[in-house]
Short mmCIF file of N, CA and C in Angstrom, two decimals:
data_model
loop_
_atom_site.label_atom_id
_atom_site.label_comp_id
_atom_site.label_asym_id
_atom_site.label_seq_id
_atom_site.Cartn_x
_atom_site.Cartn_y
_atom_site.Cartn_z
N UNK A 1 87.62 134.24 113.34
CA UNK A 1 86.37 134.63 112.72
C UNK A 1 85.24 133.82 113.35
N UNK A 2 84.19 134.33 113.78
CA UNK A 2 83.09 133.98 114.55
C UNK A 2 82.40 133.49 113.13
N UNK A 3 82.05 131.43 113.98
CA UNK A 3 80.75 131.41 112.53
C UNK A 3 79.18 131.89 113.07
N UNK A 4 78.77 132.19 111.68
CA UNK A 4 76.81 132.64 111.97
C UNK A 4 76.43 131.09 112.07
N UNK A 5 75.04 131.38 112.67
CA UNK A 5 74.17 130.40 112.81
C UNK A 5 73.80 129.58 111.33
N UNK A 6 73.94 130.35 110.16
CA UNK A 6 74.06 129.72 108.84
C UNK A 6 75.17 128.82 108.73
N UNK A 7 76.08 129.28 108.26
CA UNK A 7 77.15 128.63 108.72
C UNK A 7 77.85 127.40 109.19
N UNK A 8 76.85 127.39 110.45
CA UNK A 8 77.19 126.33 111.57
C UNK A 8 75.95 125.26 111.00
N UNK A 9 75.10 125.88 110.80
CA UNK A 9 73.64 125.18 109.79
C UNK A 9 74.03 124.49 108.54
N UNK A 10 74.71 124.95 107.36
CA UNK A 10 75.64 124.43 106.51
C UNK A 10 76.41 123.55 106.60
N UNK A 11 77.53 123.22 107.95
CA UNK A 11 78.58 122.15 107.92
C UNK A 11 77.82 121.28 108.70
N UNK A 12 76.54 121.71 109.60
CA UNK A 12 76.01 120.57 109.91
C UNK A 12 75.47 119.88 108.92
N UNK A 13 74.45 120.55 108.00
CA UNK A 13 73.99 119.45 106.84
C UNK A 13 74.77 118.93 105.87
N UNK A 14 76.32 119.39 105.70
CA UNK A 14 77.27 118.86 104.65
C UNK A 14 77.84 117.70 105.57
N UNK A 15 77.97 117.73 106.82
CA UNK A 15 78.30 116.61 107.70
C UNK A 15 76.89 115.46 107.13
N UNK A 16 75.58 115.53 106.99
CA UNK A 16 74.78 115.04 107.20
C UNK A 16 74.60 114.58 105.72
N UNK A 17 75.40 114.84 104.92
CA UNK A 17 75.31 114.43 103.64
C UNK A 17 76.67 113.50 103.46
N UNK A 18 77.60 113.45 104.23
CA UNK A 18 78.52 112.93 104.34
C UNK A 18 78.34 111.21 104.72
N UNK A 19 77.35 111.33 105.73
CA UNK A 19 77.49 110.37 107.27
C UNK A 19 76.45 109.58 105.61
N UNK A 20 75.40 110.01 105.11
CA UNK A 20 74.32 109.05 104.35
C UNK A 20 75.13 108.84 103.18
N UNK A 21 76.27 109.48 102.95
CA UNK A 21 77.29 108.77 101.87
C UNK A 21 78.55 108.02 102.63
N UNK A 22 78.17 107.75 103.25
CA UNK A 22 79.25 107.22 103.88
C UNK A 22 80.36 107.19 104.25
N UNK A 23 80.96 108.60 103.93
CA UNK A 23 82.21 109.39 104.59
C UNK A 23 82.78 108.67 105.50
N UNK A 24 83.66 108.85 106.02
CA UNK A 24 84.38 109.08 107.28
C UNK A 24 84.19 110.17 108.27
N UNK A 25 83.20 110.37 108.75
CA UNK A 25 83.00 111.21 109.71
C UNK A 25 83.40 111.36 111.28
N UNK A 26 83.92 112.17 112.01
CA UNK A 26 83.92 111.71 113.43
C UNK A 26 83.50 110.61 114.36
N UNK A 27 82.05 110.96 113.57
CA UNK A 27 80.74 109.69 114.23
C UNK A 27 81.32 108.48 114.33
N UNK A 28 81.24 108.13 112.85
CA UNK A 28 81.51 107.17 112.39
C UNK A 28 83.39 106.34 112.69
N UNK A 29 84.42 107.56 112.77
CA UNK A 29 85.43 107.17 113.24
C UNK A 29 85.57 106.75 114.61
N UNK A 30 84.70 107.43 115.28
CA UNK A 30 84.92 106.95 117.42
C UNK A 30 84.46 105.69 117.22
N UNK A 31 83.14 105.56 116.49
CA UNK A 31 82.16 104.26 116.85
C UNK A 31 83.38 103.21 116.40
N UNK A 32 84.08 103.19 114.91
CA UNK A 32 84.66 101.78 114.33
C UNK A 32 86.08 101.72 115.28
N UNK A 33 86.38 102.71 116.38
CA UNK A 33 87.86 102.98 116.87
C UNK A 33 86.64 102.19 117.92
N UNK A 34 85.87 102.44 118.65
CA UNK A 34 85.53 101.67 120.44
C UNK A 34 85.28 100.65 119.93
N UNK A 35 84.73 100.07 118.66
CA UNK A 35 84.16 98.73 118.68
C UNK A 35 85.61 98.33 118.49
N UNK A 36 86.63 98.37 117.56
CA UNK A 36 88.13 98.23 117.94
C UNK A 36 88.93 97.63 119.06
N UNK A 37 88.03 98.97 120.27
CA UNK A 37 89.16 98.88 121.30
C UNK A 37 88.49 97.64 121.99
N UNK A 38 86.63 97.62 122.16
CA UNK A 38 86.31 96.09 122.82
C UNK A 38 86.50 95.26 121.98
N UNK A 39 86.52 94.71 120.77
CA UNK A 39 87.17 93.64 120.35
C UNK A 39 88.53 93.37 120.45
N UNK A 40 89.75 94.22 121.19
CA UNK A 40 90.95 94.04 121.00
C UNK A 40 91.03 93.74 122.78
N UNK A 41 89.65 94.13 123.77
CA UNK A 41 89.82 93.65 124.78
C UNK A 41 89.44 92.67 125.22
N UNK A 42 88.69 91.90 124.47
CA UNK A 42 88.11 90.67 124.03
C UNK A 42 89.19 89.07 123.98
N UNK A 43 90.27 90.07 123.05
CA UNK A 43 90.96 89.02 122.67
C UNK A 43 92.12 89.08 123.80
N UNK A 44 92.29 90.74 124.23
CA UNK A 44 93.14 90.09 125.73
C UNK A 44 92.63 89.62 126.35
N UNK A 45 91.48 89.63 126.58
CA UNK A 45 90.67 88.56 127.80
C UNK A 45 91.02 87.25 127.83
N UNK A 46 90.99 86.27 126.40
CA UNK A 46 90.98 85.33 125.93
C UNK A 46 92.72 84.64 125.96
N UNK A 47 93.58 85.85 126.07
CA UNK A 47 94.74 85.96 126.08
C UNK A 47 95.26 85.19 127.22
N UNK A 48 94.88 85.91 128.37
CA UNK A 48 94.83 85.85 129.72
C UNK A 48 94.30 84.91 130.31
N UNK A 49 93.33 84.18 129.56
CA UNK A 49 92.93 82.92 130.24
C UNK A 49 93.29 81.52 129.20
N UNK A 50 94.45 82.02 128.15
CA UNK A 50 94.86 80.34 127.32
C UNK A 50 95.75 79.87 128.50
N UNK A 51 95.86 78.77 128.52
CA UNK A 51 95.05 77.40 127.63
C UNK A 51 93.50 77.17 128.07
N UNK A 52 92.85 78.10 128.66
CA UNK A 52 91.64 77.65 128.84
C UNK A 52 91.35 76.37 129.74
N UNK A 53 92.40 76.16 130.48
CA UNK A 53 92.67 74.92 131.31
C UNK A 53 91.65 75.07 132.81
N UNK A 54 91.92 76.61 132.85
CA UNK A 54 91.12 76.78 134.44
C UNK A 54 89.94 77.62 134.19
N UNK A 55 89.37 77.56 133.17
CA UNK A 55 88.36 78.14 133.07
C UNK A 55 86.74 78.31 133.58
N UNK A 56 86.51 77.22 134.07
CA UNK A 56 85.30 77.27 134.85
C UNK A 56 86.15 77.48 136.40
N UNK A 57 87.21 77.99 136.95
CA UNK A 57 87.69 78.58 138.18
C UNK A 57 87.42 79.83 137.11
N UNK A 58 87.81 80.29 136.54
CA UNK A 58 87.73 81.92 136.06
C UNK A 58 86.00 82.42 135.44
N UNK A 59 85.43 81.31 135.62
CA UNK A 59 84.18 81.63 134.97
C UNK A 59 83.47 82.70 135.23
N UNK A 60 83.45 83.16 136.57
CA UNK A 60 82.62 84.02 136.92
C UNK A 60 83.30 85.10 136.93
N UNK A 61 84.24 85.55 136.87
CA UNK A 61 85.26 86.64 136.28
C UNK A 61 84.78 87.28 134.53
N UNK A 62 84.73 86.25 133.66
CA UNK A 62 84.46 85.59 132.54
C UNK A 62 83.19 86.19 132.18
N UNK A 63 82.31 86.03 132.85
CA UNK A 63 80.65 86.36 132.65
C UNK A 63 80.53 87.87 133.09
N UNK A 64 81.17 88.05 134.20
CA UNK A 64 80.98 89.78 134.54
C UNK A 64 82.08 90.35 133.50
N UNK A 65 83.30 90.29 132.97
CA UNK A 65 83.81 90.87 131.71
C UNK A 65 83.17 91.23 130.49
N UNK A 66 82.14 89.71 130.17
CA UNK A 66 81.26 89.96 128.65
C UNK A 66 80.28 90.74 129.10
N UNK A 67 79.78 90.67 129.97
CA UNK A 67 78.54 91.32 130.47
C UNK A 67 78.91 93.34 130.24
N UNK A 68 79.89 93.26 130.86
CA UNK A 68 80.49 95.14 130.75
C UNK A 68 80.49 95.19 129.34
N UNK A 69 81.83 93.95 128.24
CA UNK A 69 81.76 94.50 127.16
C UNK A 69 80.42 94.52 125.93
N UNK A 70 79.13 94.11 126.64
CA UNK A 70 78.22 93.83 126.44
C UNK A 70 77.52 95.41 126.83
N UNK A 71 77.74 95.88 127.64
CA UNK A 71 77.11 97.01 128.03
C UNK A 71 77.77 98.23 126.85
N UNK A 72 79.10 97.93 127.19
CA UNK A 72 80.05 99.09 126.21
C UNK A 72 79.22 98.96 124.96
N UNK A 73 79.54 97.73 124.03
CA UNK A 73 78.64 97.58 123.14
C UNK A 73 77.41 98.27 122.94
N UNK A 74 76.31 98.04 123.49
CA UNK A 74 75.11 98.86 123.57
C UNK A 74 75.55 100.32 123.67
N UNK A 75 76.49 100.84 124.68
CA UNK A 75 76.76 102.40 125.07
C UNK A 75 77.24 103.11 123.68
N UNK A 76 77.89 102.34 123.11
CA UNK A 76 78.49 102.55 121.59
C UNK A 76 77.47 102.67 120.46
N UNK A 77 76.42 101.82 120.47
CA UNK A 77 75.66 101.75 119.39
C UNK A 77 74.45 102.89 119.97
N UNK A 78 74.02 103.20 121.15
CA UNK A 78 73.12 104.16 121.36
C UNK A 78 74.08 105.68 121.04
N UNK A 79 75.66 105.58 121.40
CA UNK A 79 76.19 107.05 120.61
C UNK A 79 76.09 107.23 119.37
N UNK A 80 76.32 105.96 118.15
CA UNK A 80 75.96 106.13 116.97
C UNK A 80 74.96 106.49 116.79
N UNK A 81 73.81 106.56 117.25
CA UNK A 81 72.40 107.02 116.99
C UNK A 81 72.23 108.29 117.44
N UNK A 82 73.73 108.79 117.92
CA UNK A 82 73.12 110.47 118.10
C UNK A 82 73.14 110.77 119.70
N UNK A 83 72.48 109.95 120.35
CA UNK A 83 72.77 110.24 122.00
C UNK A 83 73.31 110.63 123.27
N UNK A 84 73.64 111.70 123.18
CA UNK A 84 74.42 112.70 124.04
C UNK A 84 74.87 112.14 125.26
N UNK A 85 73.74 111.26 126.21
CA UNK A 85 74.45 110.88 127.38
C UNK A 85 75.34 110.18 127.14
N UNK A 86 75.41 109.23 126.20
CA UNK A 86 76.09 108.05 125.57
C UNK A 86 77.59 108.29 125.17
N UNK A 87 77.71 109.27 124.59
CA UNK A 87 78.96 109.96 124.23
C UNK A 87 79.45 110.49 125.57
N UNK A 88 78.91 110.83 126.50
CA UNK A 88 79.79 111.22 127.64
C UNK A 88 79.84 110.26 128.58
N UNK A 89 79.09 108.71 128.86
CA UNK A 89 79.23 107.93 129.42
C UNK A 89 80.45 106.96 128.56
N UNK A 90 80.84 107.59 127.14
CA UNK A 90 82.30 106.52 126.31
C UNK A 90 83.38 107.58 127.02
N UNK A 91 83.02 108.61 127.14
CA UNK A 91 84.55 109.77 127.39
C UNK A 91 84.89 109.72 128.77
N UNK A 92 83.86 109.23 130.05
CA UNK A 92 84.22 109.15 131.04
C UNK A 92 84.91 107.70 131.13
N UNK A 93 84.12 106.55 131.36
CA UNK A 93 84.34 105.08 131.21
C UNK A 93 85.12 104.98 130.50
N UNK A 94 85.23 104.92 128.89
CA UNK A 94 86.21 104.11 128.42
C UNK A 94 87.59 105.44 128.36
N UNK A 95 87.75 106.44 128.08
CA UNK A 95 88.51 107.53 127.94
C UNK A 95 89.18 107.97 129.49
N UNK A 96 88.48 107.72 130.22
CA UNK A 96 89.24 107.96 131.80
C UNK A 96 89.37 106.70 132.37
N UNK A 97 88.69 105.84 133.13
CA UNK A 97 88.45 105.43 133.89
C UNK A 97 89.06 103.80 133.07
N UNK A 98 88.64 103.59 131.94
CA UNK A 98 89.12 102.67 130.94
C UNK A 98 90.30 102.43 131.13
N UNK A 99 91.11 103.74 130.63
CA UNK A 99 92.22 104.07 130.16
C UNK A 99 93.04 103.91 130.72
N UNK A 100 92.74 104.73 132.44
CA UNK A 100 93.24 104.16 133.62
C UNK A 100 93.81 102.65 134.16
N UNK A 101 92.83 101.84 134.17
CA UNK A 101 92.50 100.84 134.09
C UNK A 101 93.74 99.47 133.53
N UNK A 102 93.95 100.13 132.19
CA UNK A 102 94.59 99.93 131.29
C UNK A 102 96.09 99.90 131.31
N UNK A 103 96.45 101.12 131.87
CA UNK A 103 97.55 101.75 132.22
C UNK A 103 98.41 101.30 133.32
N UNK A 104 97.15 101.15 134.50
CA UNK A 104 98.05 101.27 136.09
C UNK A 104 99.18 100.02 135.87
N UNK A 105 99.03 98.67 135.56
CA UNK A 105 99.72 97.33 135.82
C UNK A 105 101.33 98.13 134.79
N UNK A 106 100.91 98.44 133.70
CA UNK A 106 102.37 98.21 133.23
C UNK A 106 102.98 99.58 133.47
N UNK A 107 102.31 100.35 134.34
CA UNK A 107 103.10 101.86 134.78
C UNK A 107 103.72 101.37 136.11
N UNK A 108 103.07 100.34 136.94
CA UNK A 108 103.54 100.13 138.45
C UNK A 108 104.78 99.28 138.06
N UNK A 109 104.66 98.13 136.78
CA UNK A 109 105.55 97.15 136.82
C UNK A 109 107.13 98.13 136.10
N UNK A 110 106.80 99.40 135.17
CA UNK A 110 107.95 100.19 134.76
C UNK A 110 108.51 100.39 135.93
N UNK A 111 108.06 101.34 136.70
CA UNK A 111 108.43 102.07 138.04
C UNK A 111 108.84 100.54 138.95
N UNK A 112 108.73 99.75 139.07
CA UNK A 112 109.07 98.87 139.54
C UNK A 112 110.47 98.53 138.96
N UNK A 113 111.56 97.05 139.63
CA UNK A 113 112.12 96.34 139.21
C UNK A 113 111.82 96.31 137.34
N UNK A 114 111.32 96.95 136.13
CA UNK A 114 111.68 96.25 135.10
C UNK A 114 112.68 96.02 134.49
N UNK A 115 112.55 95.06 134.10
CA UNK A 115 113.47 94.48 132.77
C UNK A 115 113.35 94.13 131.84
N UNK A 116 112.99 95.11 130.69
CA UNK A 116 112.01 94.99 129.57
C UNK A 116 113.08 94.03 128.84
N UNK A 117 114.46 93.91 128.58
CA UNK A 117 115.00 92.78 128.47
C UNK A 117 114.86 91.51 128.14
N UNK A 118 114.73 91.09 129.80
CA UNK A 118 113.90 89.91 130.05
C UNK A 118 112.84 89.76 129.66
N UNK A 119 111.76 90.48 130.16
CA UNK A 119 110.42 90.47 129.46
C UNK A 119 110.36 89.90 127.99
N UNK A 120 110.46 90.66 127.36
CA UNK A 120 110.49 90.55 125.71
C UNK A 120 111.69 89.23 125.28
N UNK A 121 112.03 88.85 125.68
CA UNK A 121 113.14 87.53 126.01
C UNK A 121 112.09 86.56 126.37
N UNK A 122 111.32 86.58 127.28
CA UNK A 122 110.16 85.49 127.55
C UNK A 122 109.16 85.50 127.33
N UNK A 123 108.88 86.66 126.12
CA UNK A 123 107.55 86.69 125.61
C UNK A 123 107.25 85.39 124.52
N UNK A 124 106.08 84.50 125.66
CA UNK A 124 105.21 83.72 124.66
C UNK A 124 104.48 83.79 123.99
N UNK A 125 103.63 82.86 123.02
CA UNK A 125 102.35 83.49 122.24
C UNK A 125 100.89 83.91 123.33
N UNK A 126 101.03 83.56 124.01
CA UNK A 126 100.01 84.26 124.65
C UNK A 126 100.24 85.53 125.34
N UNK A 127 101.72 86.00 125.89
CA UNK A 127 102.32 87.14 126.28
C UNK A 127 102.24 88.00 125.31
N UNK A 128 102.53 87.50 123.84
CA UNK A 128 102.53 88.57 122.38
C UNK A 128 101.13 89.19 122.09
N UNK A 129 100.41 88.29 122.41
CA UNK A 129 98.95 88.55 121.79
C UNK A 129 98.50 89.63 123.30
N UNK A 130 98.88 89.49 124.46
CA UNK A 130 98.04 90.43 125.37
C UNK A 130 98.67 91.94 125.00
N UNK A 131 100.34 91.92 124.47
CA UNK A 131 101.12 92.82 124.63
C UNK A 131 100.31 93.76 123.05
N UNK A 132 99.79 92.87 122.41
CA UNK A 132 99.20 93.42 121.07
C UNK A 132 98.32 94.05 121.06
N UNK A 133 97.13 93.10 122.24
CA UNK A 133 96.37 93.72 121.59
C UNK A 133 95.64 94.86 122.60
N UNK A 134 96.42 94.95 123.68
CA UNK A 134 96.92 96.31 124.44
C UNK A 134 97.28 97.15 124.31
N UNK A 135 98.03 97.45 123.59
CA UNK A 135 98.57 98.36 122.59
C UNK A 135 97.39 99.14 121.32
N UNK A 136 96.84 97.98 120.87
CA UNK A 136 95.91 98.64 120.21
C UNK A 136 94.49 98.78 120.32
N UNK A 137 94.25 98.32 122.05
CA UNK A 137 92.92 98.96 122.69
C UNK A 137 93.54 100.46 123.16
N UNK A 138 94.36 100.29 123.48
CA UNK A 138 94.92 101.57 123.66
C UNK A 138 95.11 102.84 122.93
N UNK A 139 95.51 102.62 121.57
CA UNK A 139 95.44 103.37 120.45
C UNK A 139 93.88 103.47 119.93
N UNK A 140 93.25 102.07 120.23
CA UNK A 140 91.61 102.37 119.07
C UNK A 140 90.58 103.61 120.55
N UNK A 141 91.18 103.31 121.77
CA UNK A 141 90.67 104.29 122.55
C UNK A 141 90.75 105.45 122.44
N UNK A 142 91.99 106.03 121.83
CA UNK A 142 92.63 107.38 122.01
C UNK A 142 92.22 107.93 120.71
N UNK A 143 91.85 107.21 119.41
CA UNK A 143 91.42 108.04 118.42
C UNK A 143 90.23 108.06 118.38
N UNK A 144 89.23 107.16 119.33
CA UNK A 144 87.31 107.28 119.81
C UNK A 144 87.39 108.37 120.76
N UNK A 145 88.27 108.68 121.32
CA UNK A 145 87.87 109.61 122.29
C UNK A 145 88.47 111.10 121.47
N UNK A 146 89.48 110.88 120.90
CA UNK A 146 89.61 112.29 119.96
C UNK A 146 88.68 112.55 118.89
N UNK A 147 88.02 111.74 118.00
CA UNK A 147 87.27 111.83 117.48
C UNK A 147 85.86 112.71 118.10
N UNK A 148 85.68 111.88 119.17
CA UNK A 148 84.16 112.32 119.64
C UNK A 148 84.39 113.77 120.64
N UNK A 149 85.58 114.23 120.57
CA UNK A 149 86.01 115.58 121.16
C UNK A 149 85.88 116.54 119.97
N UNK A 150 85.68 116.01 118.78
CA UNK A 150 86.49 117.31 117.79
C UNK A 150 84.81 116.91 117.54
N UNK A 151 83.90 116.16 117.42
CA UNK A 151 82.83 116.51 117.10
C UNK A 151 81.63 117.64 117.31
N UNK A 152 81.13 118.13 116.36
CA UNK A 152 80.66 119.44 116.35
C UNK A 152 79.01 118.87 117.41
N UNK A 153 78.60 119.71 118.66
CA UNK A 153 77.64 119.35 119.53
C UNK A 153 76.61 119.02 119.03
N UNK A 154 75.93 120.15 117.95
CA UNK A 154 74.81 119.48 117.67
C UNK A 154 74.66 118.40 116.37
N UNK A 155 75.81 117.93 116.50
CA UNK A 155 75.95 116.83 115.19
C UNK A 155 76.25 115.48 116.41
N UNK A 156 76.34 115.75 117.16
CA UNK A 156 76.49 114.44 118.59
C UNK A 156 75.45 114.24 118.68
N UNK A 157 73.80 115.28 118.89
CA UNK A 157 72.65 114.72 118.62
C UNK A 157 71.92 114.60 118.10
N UNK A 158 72.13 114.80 116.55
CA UNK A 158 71.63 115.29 115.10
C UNK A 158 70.78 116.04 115.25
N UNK A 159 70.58 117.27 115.80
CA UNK A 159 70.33 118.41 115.47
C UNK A 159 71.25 119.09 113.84
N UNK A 160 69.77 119.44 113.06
CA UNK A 160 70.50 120.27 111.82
C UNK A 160 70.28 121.40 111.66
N UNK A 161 70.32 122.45 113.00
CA UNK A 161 69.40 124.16 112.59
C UNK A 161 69.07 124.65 113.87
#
């Protein structure tokens, strides 16, 4: 069934009565899933460099990391406000290119020699915490980027009509 322009006018403003009651809306689900996924890449960052022993050798590694998740940040809070480029600069970056990103080391090390075995046999607390919270940049990615797929277009730039 084809919707009318009413219709589509209607679930936009019942969306828009939702988002000022504070629903759970799409919007609102991508934005609290990416801020998720950079705070969960945050803490692998932090993961990756305990004990913090060589850290001014990693510093400048360090400063260009916050600096991106500093950008993501902003890219995130200008999509909450509705901003169309913004939403397709989270679906390319963090949804492709992110994701990618994310992926290649423990897809090369499967296909490789593993021995998840061993691995998980020598997982330390700093091995647990990267393996964690990888897992759930991974997951808070995949429900920001489904979210902001199932979102209706002109509710991506609050258009109501």
């Amino acid at each position: 069934m084809e919707r009318t322009s009413r219709q589509t006018e209607l679930s936009t403003e019942q969306t828009d009565v939702h988002e000022r009651q504070g629903a759970w809306t799409p919007r609102r689900l991508a934005v609290t899933a990416l801020f998720t996924a950079l705070a969960a890449g945050i803490v692998e960052m932090a993961a990756h460099l305990w004990p913090f022993t060589d850290l001014a050798d990693n510093a400048g590694a360090v400063v260009i990391r916050l600096a991106v998740y500093a950008l993501v940040a902003v890219v995130i809070l200008r999509f909450a406000r509705g901003r169309q480029w913004a939403r397709i600069v989270l679906l390319v970056g963090l949804g492709v290119i992110g994701t990618a990103t994310l992926l290649v080391e423990p897809v090369m090390w499967l296909f490789g020699d593993a021995d998840l075995g061993a691995y998980f046999a020598g997982l330390d607390g700093p091995g647990a915490v990267i393996l964690v919270s990888r897992v759930a940049h991974l997951s808070a990615v995949a429900v920001g980027v489904a979210a902001m797929l199932v979102m209706h277009p002109r509710k991506v730039v609050g258009v109501t009509g």
